[in-house]
Coordinates of C-alpha atoms in Angstrom, one line a residue:
M1 CA 145.9 112.6 65.1
K2 CA 143.2 112.6 63.8
S3 CA 141.5 109.3 61.1
N4 CA 138.4 109.9 58.3
V5 CA 138.3 106.2 58.5
A6 CA 135.0 104.5 59.8
L7 CA 134.2 101.4 61.3
P8 CA 134.2 98.4 59.0
P9 CA 130.5 96.8 59.8
S10 CA 131.2 93.3 60.0
D11 CA 132.9 95.3 63.7
F12 CA 129.7 95.7 64.8
R13 CA 128.0 93.4 67.1
D14 CA 124.7 91.4 65.5
T15 CA 124.4 89.6 69.0
L16 CA 123.2 90.0 72.3
P17 CA 125.4 91.3 74.9
T18 CA 123.7 88.5 77.9
A19 CA 123.4 86.0 75.6
D20 CA 126.1 83.2 74.7
A21 CA 126.2 81.6 71.3
S22 CA 123.2 79.2 72.6
G23 CA 121.5 81.9 74.0
G24 CA 121.8 80.9 77.2
R25 CA 122.5 83.7 80.0
R26 CA 125.6 84.8 80.3
W27 CA 127.0 87.7 83.3
L28 CA 127.9 90.3 83.5
Y29 CA 131.0 91.0 85.2
P30 CA 131.3 94.5 85.0
R31 CA 134.7 96.6 86.5
E32 CA 134.8 98.9 89.0
T33 CA 136.3 102.1 88.2
T34 CA 137.3 106.5 89.5
G35 CA 137.1 109.0 87.5
R36 CA 135.3 112.5 87.9
F37 CA 132.0 111.2 86.5
T38 CA 131.6 108.1 88.8
R39 CA 132.0 110.6 91.5
W40 CA 129.5 112.9 91.0
R41 CA 127.1 109.7 90.3
T42 CA 128.0 108.6 94.0
A43 CA 127.5 112.3 94.8
V44 CA 123.8 112.3 93.3
A45 CA 122.6 108.2 94.7
V46 CA 123.6 109.3 98.3
V47 CA 121.3 112.1 98.0
L48 CA 118.4 110.5 96.1
L49 CA 118.8 107.4 98.1
I50 CA 118.5 109.3 101.4
V51 CA 115.9 110.9 100.1
L52 CA 114.0 107.6 99.3
F53 CA 114.2 105.8 102.3
A54 CA 113.1 109.3 104.4
G55 CA 110.4 110.6 102.6
P56 CA 107.6 108.9 103.4
F57 CA 109.1 109.2 107.8
V58 CA 109.4 112.6 107.0
W59 CA 106.0 114.6 109.1
I60 CA 105.5 119.0 108.7
D61 CA 103.1 119.7 111.0
G62 CA 101.7 116.3 112.1
H63 CA 101.6 115.6 108.0
P64 CA 103.9 113.1 106.1
L65 CA 105.6 114.8 103.3
F66 CA 104.3 111.5 100.7
L67 CA 101.8 109.5 100.4
F68 CA 100.4 107.4 98.0
N69 CA 97.3 105.2 98.9
V70 CA 96.2 103.8 96.4
L71 CA 93.8 101.3 98.3
E72 CA 91.7 104.5 99.9
R73 CA 92.1 106.7 97.7
R74 CA 94.8 110.1 99.0
F75 CA 97.4 110.8 97.4
I76 CA 99.5 114.3 99.1
F77 CA 103.0 115.5 96.9
F78 CA 105.1 117.3 99.1
G79 CA 102.3 117.8 102.1
V80 CA 99.4 118.9 99.4
P81 CA 96.5 116.3 99.7
F82 CA 94.7 115.4 97.0
W83 CA 91.3 113.0 96.1
P84 CA 90.1 111.3 93.8
Q85 CA 87.8 114.6 92.7
D86 CA 91.6 115.7 91.8
F87 CA 92.2 113.4 89.5
Y88 CA 92.3 115.5 86.3
L89 CA 95.1 116.7 88.1
V90 CA 96.3 113.9 87.9
A91 CA 96.0 113.1 84.3
F92 CA 97.4 116.7 83.1
G93 CA 101.0 116.1 85.7
L94 CA 101.4 112.7 83.4
I95 CA 101.2 114.7 80.2
A96 CA 103.8 117.3 81.7
F97 CA 105.6 114.3 83.3
I98 CA 105.9 112.3 79.5
V99 CA 106.5 115.5 77.4
F100 CA 109.1 116.3 80.4
V101 CA 110.7 112.7 79.6
A102 CA 111.1 113.1 75.9
L103 CA 112.3 116.4 76.4
F104 CA 114.5 115.7 78.4
T105 CA 115.8 112.0 76.5
V106 CA 115.7 114.5 73.0
V107 CA 118.5 116.6 74.2
Y108 CA 119.6 114.6 77.5
G109 CA 119.6 111.5 76.1
R110 CA 119.2 108.8 79.0
V111 CA 121.0 110.2 81.8
W112 CA 117.1 109.8 83.7
C113 CA 118.5 105.7 83.5
G114 CA 122.0 106.0 84.5
W115 CA 121.8 108.5 87.1
A116 CA 118.5 109.0 88.5
C117 CA 116.4 105.6 88.0
P118 CA 115.9 103.6 91.0
Q119 CA 117.3 100.0 89.2
T120 CA 120.4 101.8 88.5
I121 CA 120.9 103.4 91.6
F122 CA 120.1 100.3 94.0
M123 CA 121.9 98.2 91.4
E124 CA 125.5 100.1 90.8
M125 CA 125.5 101.2 93.8
V126 CA 124.4 99.6 96.4
F127 CA 123.6 95.2 95.7
R128 CA 127.0 95.9 92.9
K129 CA 128.8 97.4 95.8
I130 CA 127.8 95.2 98.6
E131 CA 128.2 92.0 95.5
G132 CA 132.1 93.3 95.5
W133 CA 132.8 94.2 98.9
I134 CA 131.6 90.3 99.5
E135 CA 133.3 87.9 96.7
G136 CA 136.1 90.2 95.4
D137 CA 136.3 92.6 92.3
F138 CA 135.2 91.4 89.0
N139 CA 138.1 88.4 88.0
A140 CA 137.2 87.1 91.5
R141 CA 133.5 87.4 91.2
K142 CA 134.0 85.5 87.8
R143 CA 137.0 82.4 88.9
L144 CA 133.7 81.8 92.1
D145 CA 131.3 81.4 90.2
A146 CA 133.5 79.1 87.4
S147 CA 135.2 77.2 90.6
P148 CA 133.5 73.7 92.3
W149 CA 131.0 74.5 95.1
T150 CA 133.3 74.7 98.3
T151 CA 133.1 75.9 101.9
E152 CA 134.6 78.8 100.6
K153 CA 132.2 79.2 97.5
V154 CA 129.2 78.5 99.2
V155 CA 129.7 81.0 102.7
K156 CA 130.3 83.6 100.3
K157 CA 127.2 83.1 97.8
G158 CA 125.2 82.4 101.1
L159 CA 126.3 85.8 102.6
K160 CA 125.6 87.7 99.4
H161 CA 122.4 86.6 98.5
G162 CA 121.1 87.0 103.0
V163 CA 122.1 90.5 102.6
F164 CA 120.6 90.8 99.0
F165 CA 117.4 89.3 101.2
L166 CA 117.7 92.0 103.2
I167 CA 118.0 95.3 101.5
S168 CA 115.3 94.1 99.5
F169 CA 113.5 93.1 102.6
A170 CA 114.2 97.1 103.4
I171 CA 113.0 98.0 100.1
S172 CA 109.7 96.7 100.7
N173 CA 109.2 98.1 103.3
T174 CA 110.0 101.3 102.3
F175 CA 107.4 101.1 99.6
L176 CA 104.9 99.9 101.6
A177 CA 105.5 102.8 103.9
Y178 CA 104.6 105.5 101.3
L179 CA 101.6 103.2 100.3
I180 CA 100.1 103.0 103.8
G181 CA 101.8 105.6 105.7
R182 CA 104.0 105.7 108.2
D183 CA 101.4 105.6 111.3
Q184 CA 99.7 102.4 109.8
W185 CA 102.8 101.0 109.0
L186 CA 104.1 100.8 112.0
T187 CA 100.9 99.4 113.7
L188 CA 101.2 96.4 110.7
I189 CA 104.9 94.8 112.0
T190 CA 105.0 96.1 115.9
D191 CA 101.2 94.7 116.3
D192 CA 100.5 90.8 116.0
P193 CA 101.0 89.3 112.7
A194 CA 97.3 87.6 112.6
Q195 CA 95.5 90.3 112.0
H196 CA 97.1 91.5 109.6
L197 CA 98.6 88.8 106.8
A198 CA 97.4 90.4 103.7
G199 CA 99.3 93.4 104.3
L200 CA 102.4 91.0 105.9
S201 CA 102.0 89.2 102.8
A202 CA 102.6 92.0 100.4
I203 CA 106.1 92.9 102.0
V204 CA 106.5 89.4 101.7
I205 CA 105.9 89.1 97.1
F206 CA 107.8 92.9 97.4
T207 CA 110.4 91.5 99.0
G208 CA 110.6 88.4 96.8
V209 CA 110.0 90.8 93.3
F210 CA 112.9 92.9 94.1
Y211 CA 115.1 90.2 95.4
L212 CA 115.0 88.6 91.9
V213 CA 115.0 92.1 90.0
F214 CA 118.5 92.9 91.6
A215 CA 119.6 89.4 93.1
W216 CA 119.6 88.1 89.1
L217 CA 117.9 89.8 86.6
R218 CA 119.7 93.0 86.9
E219 CA 120.4 94.4 83.6
I220 CA 117.8 92.3 81.9
V221 CA 115.9 95.2 83.3
C222 CA 116.3 97.7 81.5
T223 CA 116.7 96.2 77.8
T224 CA 113.2 94.3 77.9
I225 CA 111.4 95.0 81.2
C226 CA 111.5 98.8 81.3
P227 CA 109.3 100.2 78.4
Y228 CA 111.4 103.6 79.0
G229 CA 114.5 102.0 76.9
R230 CA 112.6 100.9 74.2
L231 CA 111.2 104.6 73.8
Q232 CA 114.4 106.3 74.0
G233 CA 115.1 105.0 70.7
V234 CA 112.6 106.5 68.9
L235 CA 113.3 110.1 70.4
L236 CA 117.1 110.4 70.1
D237 CA 118.4 111.6 67.3
K238 CA 121.7 114.1 65.7
N239 CA 121.6 116.1 67.3
S240 CA 121.2 114.7 71.0
L241 CA 123.7 114.4 74.2
I242 CA 124.5 111.0 74.1
V243 CA 128.1 109.1 75.6
A244 CA 129.6 108.4 72.4
Y245 CA 132.4 107.6 70.7
D246 CA 134.3 109.8 68.7
Y247 CA 135.4 107.7 66.1
I248 CA 137.0 109.9 64.0
R249 CA 139.6 110.3 66.2
G250 CA 140.1 107.0 67.3
E251 CA 140.3 104.4 63.9
P252 CA 141.8 103.0 62.8
R253 CA 142.2 101.0 66.2
G254 CA 145.6 99.0 67.7
K255 CA 148.2 98.1 70.5
R256 CA 150.4 101.6 70.8
V257 CA 154.3 100.5 72.6
K258 CA 156.1 102.8 74.8
S259 CA 159.2 102.7 73.2
E260 CA 157.9 103.0 69.9
E261 CA 156.2 106.2 71.0
V262 CA 159.5 107.4 71.7
R263 CA 160.8 106.6 69.0
V264 CA 158.5 108.2 67.0
K265 CA 158.6 111.4 69.0
N266 CA 161.8 112.1 67.9
D267 CA 162.3 111.0 64.7
E268 CA 159.0 113.4 64.6
L269 CA 161.5 116.2 65.4
R270 CA 164.6 116.1 63.5
V271 CA 162.2 115.1 59.9
K272 CA 160.9 119.4 60.7
S273 CA 165.1 119.8 60.8
F274 CA 165.3 118.0 57.8
P275 CA 165.8 119.4 54.1
D276 CA 162.8 118.9 52.2
G277 CA 162.4 115.4 51.0
A278 CA 165.5 114.2 53.4
S279 CA 165.6 110.9 54.8
S280 CA 168.4 111.3 57.1
S281 CA 170.3 114.1 58.2
P282 CA 172.2 116.3 56.6
T283 CA 175.6 115.2 58.4
G284 CA 174.7 110.8 56.8
D285 CA 174.7 110.7 60.2
P286 CA 173.3 106.3 60.6
A287 CA 171.9 107.1 63.8
F288 CA 169.7 109.7 62.6
T289 CA 168.3 108.1 59.9
L290 CA 163.8 108.5 59.7
N291 CA 162.3 105.8 60.6
S292 CA 159.7 106.3 57.6
S293 CA 157.9 103.2 58.3
L294 CA 157.3 103.5 61.7
L295 CA 156.5 107.4 60.7
T296 CA 153.5 105.7 58.4
H297 CA 152.3 103.0 60.7
H298 CA 151.8 105.6 63.5
S299 CA 150.2 108.0 60.9
Q300 CA 147.9 105.4 60.3
K301 CA 147.3 105.0 64.3
G302 CA 144.2 106.5 65.4
D303 CA 144.1 107.2 69.4
C304 CA 142.4 104.2 71.3
I305 CA 144.7 101.7 71.8
D306 CA 141.9 98.4 71.5
C307 CA 142.7 98.1 75.4
K308 CA 138.5 97.2 75.8
L309 CA 138.6 98.7 79.2
C310 CA 135.4 100.5 78.6
V311 CA 133.7 96.9 77.9
Q312 CA 134.8 95.4 80.3
V313 CA 133.2 98.0 82.7
C314 CA 130.2 98.8 80.7
P315 CA 127.1 97.5 83.4
M316 CA 125.0 96.4 80.3
G317 CA 127.9 94.5 78.7
I318 CA 128.3 96.9 74.9
D319 CA 131.2 97.9 73.5
I320 CA 130.6 102.0 73.4
R321 CA 132.7 101.8 70.1
N322 CA 129.7 100.1 68.2
G323 CA 128.0 103.3 68.7
T324 CA 124.6 103.9 70.2
Q325 CA 122.6 100.7 71.2
L326 CA 119.7 100.5 73.2
E327 CA 121.4 98.8 76.2
C328 CA 123.3 102.4 76.8
I329 CA 121.4 103.6 80.0
N330 CA 124.6 106.9 80.1
C331 CA 126.4 106.2 83.4
T332 CA 129.4 107.3 81.8
L333 CA 131.9 104.8 83.2
C334 CA 133.3 104.5 79.5
I335 CA 134.6 108.2 79.7
D336 CA 136.0 107.8 83.0
V337 CA 137.8 104.8 82.6
C338 CA 138.8 106.6 78.9
D339 CA 139.5 109.0 80.3
S340 CA 142.3 107.2 82.7
V341 CA 143.7 105.6 79.1
M342 CA 144.7 109.2 77.1
D343 CA 146.2 110.2 80.7
K344 CA 148.6 107.2 80.5
I345 CA 149.7 107.2 77.5
E346 CA 150.1 112.0 77.1
L347 CA 147.0 111.9 75.2
P348 CA 143.9 114.4 74.7
Q349 CA 141.1 113.3 77.5
G350 CA 137.8 113.2 75.6
L351 CA 138.2 110.0 72.9
I352 CA 134.8 108.3 75.2
R353 CA 132.1 111.8 76.0
M354 CA 129.0 113.5 76.3
D355 CA 128.8 114.9 73.0
S356 CA 125.9 114.5 69.7
Q357 CA 126.3 112.7 66.9
A358 CA 125.7 115.8 64.5
N359 CA 129.4 116.4 66.3
I360 CA 131.2 114.6 66.0
E361 CA 131.0 113.8 62.3
Q362 CA 130.1 117.0 61.7
G363 CA 131.6 119.3 63.7
K364 CA 129.3 120.9 64.7
P365 CA 128.1 122.0 68.3
F366 CA 125.1 121.4 69.9
R367 CA 121.7 124.3 69.7
F368 CA 118.1 123.9 70.3
T369 CA 116.4 122.2 67.1
A370 CA 112.7 123.0 66.2
R371 CA 112.1 119.4 68.0
I372 CA 113.7 120.8 70.9
K373 CA 111.5 124.3 71.0
A374 CA 108.4 122.8 70.4
Y375 CA 108.3 120.5 73.1
S376 CA 109.2 123.5 75.4
G377 CA 106.6 125.4 74.3
V378 CA 103.7 122.1 74.9
L379 CA 105.7 121.8 78.2
L380 CA 105.7 125.4 79.3
V381 CA 102.1 125.8 78.8
L382 CA 100.5 121.7 80.6
L383 CA 103.0 123.4 83.4
G384 CA 101.4 126.6 83.3
I385 CA 97.6 125.3 83.5
I386 CA 98.5 122.9 86.2
G387 CA 100.6 125.3 88.3
F388 CA 96.9 127.2 87.6
L389 CA 94.5 124.7 88.4
L390 CA 96.6 124.1 91.8
V391 CA 96.3 128.0 92.9
S392 CA 92.5 127.6 92.1
R393 CA 91.7 124.7 93.0
P394 CA 88.7 124.9 96.4
V395 CA 89.5 124.1 99.7
M396 CA 86.2 122.0 99.5
D397 CA 85.3 119.4 97.2
V398 CA 81.0 119.7 97.5
T399 CA 78.6 117.4 95.4
V400 CA 74.9 117.4 95.3
L401 CA 72.9 115.0 94.2
R402 CA 69.2 114.1 94.3
A403 CA 68.5 111.0 96.3
P404 CA 67.8 108.0 93.5
G405 CA 64.7 106.7 92.9
Q406 CA 62.5 109.5 94.7
L407 CA 61.0 111.8 92.8
Y408 CA 59.2 114.8 95.7
Q409 CA 56.9 114.9 98.2
R410 CA 54.1 117.7 99.4
E411 CA 54.7 119.3 102.7
T412 CA 52.0 120.8 105.5
G413 CA 51.4 124.0 103.7
G414 CA 50.3 123.7 100.1
K415 CA 54.7 123.0 100.0
V416 CA 56.7 120.4 97.7
S417 CA 59.4 118.7 99.1
N418 CA 62.5 117.7 97.3
L419 CA 65.5 115.3 99.4
Y420 CA 69.3 115.2 98.2
L421 CA 72.3 113.7 99.4
V422 CA 75.2 116.0 99.7
E423 CA 78.8 114.8 100.3
V424 CA 81.9 117.2 101.0
I425 CA 85.6 117.0 101.4
N426 CA 87.9 119.0 103.3
K427 CA 91.1 119.1 101.0
T428 CA 93.4 120.9 104.0
Y429 CA 94.7 120.3 107.3
R430 CA 92.4 122.6 109.1
T431 CA 88.6 121.4 110.5
L432 CA 86.4 123.6 107.7
P433 CA 82.7 125.1 109.3
V434 CA 80.4 125.4 106.6
Q435 CA 77.2 126.0 104.9
F436 CA 74.8 125.9 102.5
R437 CA 72.8 129.3 100.7
L438 CA 70.3 128.7 98.2
S439 CA 69.8 131.2 95.1
R440 CA 66.2 131.4 95.9
T441 CA 64.4 133.0 99.1
D442 CA 61.7 131.3 99.0
A443 CA 63.3 128.6 99.1
K444 CA 64.4 126.1 102.1
L445 CA 66.8 123.9 102.9
R446 CA 66.4 121.8 105.7
F447 CA 69.4 119.6 106.9
V448 CA 68.1 115.8 108.1
Q449 CA 71.1 116.1 110.3
P450 CA 72.8 119.2 111.0
L451 CA 76.3 119.7 109.4
S452 CA 78.1 122.7 109.5
S453 CA 82.3 121.8 109.9
V454 CA 84.0 118.9 107.8
P455 CA 87.0 118.2 109.9
A456 CA 90.5 118.1 108.5
G457 CA 91.8 115.8 105.9
E458 CA 88.2 114.1 105.9
Q459 CA 84.6 113.5 103.6
T460 CA 81.8 114.1 105.4
K461 CA 78.3 113.3 103.9
G462 CA 75.0 114.3 104.7
M463 CA 71.4 114.7 104.0
F464 CA 69.0 117.6 103.5
F465 CA 65.5 117.8 102.1
I466 CA 65.3 122.0 99.6
D467 CA 61.1 123.1 100.2
L468 CA 59.7 125.6 97.9
P469 CA 55.8 126.6 98.4
E470 CA 53.7 124.5 95.0
K471 CA 52.1 128.1 93.5
T472 CA 55.9 128.9 92.9
I473 CA 56.7 125.7 91.1
R474 CA 56.7 126.3 87.0
Q475 CA 57.8 123.8 85.8
N476 CA 58.4 119.4 86.3
S477 CA 62.3 119.9 86.7
T478 CA 63.5 124.1 88.4
P479 CA 67.0 124.5 87.8
L480 CA 68.3 125.4 91.0
H481 CA 72.0 127.0 92.5
I482 CA 73.5 125.9 96.2
D483 CA 76.5 127.9 97.3
V484 CA 78.6 126.2 99.5
L485 CA 80.7 128.3 102.3
A486 CA 83.6 128.0 104.8
G487 CA 83.0 130.9 106.4
N488 CA 82.1 134.3 104.8
E489 CA 84.2 132.6 101.8
V490 CA 82.2 130.9 99.0
V491 CA 84.1 127.7 98.0
D492 CA 81.9 126.9 95.2
Q493 CA 78.2 126.3 93.4
I494 CA 76.3 123.6 92.9
E495 CA 73.4 123.4 90.3
T496 CA 71.0 121.8 90.5
T497 CA 67.1 120.5 89.9
F498 CA 64.2 120.3 92.4
L499 CA 61.1 118.2 90.9
G500 CA 57.6 119.5 91.0
P501 CA 53.8 119.5 90.3
V502 CA 52.4 120.8 86.8
K503 CA 48.9 122.3 87.4

């Protein structure tokens, strides 16, 4: 039965769920629940955790699958190496990622936060699970925190925080392995500690940061520190899919008694057999008298029985019945627990569901709006540009610069020479032969030290002279073109200038 009564403004909260009346921290004790969304979230979390912890240790053909070595400016994504010279690809990738996040949020709300964000996965699927195993359910945890410091409390708290610290240590080592690579990480943890004070200090610092986040800050990270939580407020609109409470159907709230439900159902059945306007059976039997006041009272109630289980299971401490809120991470726990309540009182599921505000208010089905189409178009263009740049990216990156502070030198035989510095980066996992070819037939290129090949995934530097006959020089700065060949294939073309005297 639906009601057209909306929530009065006085029912909406005006305080933070994580703060008490004096402004102090109010700890949250979310209740555990089960359901189809919870099972799917658990499966997704297990897969993502396996991928996260295995990522830096998966190597293909002797090379890591992922590497984010900021110090040495070496990056590997899905086995493909990237160098600082490829930063333009990273820039386009970041732009595409931001547009994708905006598009995804416009369409699906904060599904990322509740289903794939590392903060949520570790907090809800790892640390809270361990907390429950050690300290008990939400009521037991609440009682333990309120109790004096007994032996039991010291043991449980000490064990919990000890396990928290060990997990934070494991996370810290995993992230460090992403940054410096598997082999350097193994050397770091097995070699003499005195030789790796900087690396070990980084592990300790990051362990402390992760421990602080998951043992103390918790949901504050999502509401205060993470910028995406605040950004989503300007991205969502009435057509976005969100975890929503159907207030049209649910209001006004009210407790229900099983005996009352049975009586109402019986009265509703009987009233169908009465003549129009009759309030009792035609025979006048008092046993069949319609309880009109009870039926009227029942018809004024919505489907929400105000059990507050949706509030108890929320890891952010909010009441989803107050509408879309900054803290909501679309974890769908309130959907599962509300569906279980609806099953028990024999009402349809979906009082809380994934839906748009427009659909709840007006019965509008989801549709692609102009904004969604615009975001999708921009995203497809960016992905096309990135794909083209990746395919056309040369296997070598060559930089040629004239030696700083050098003009030109006169050589024997009526020739003039310029000194150049060359830097060659091999972006592949195989050694590549390299040679240089000048566009002018009368020019000669000679290396100070031979440079015939570049090792796999390395950077090689060298110096060479270019000689030109003085009689052929017609200007102070003569343009030159240098072809760079890997074998017989031209992989890059360099433009430079040659300085010389002009008579």
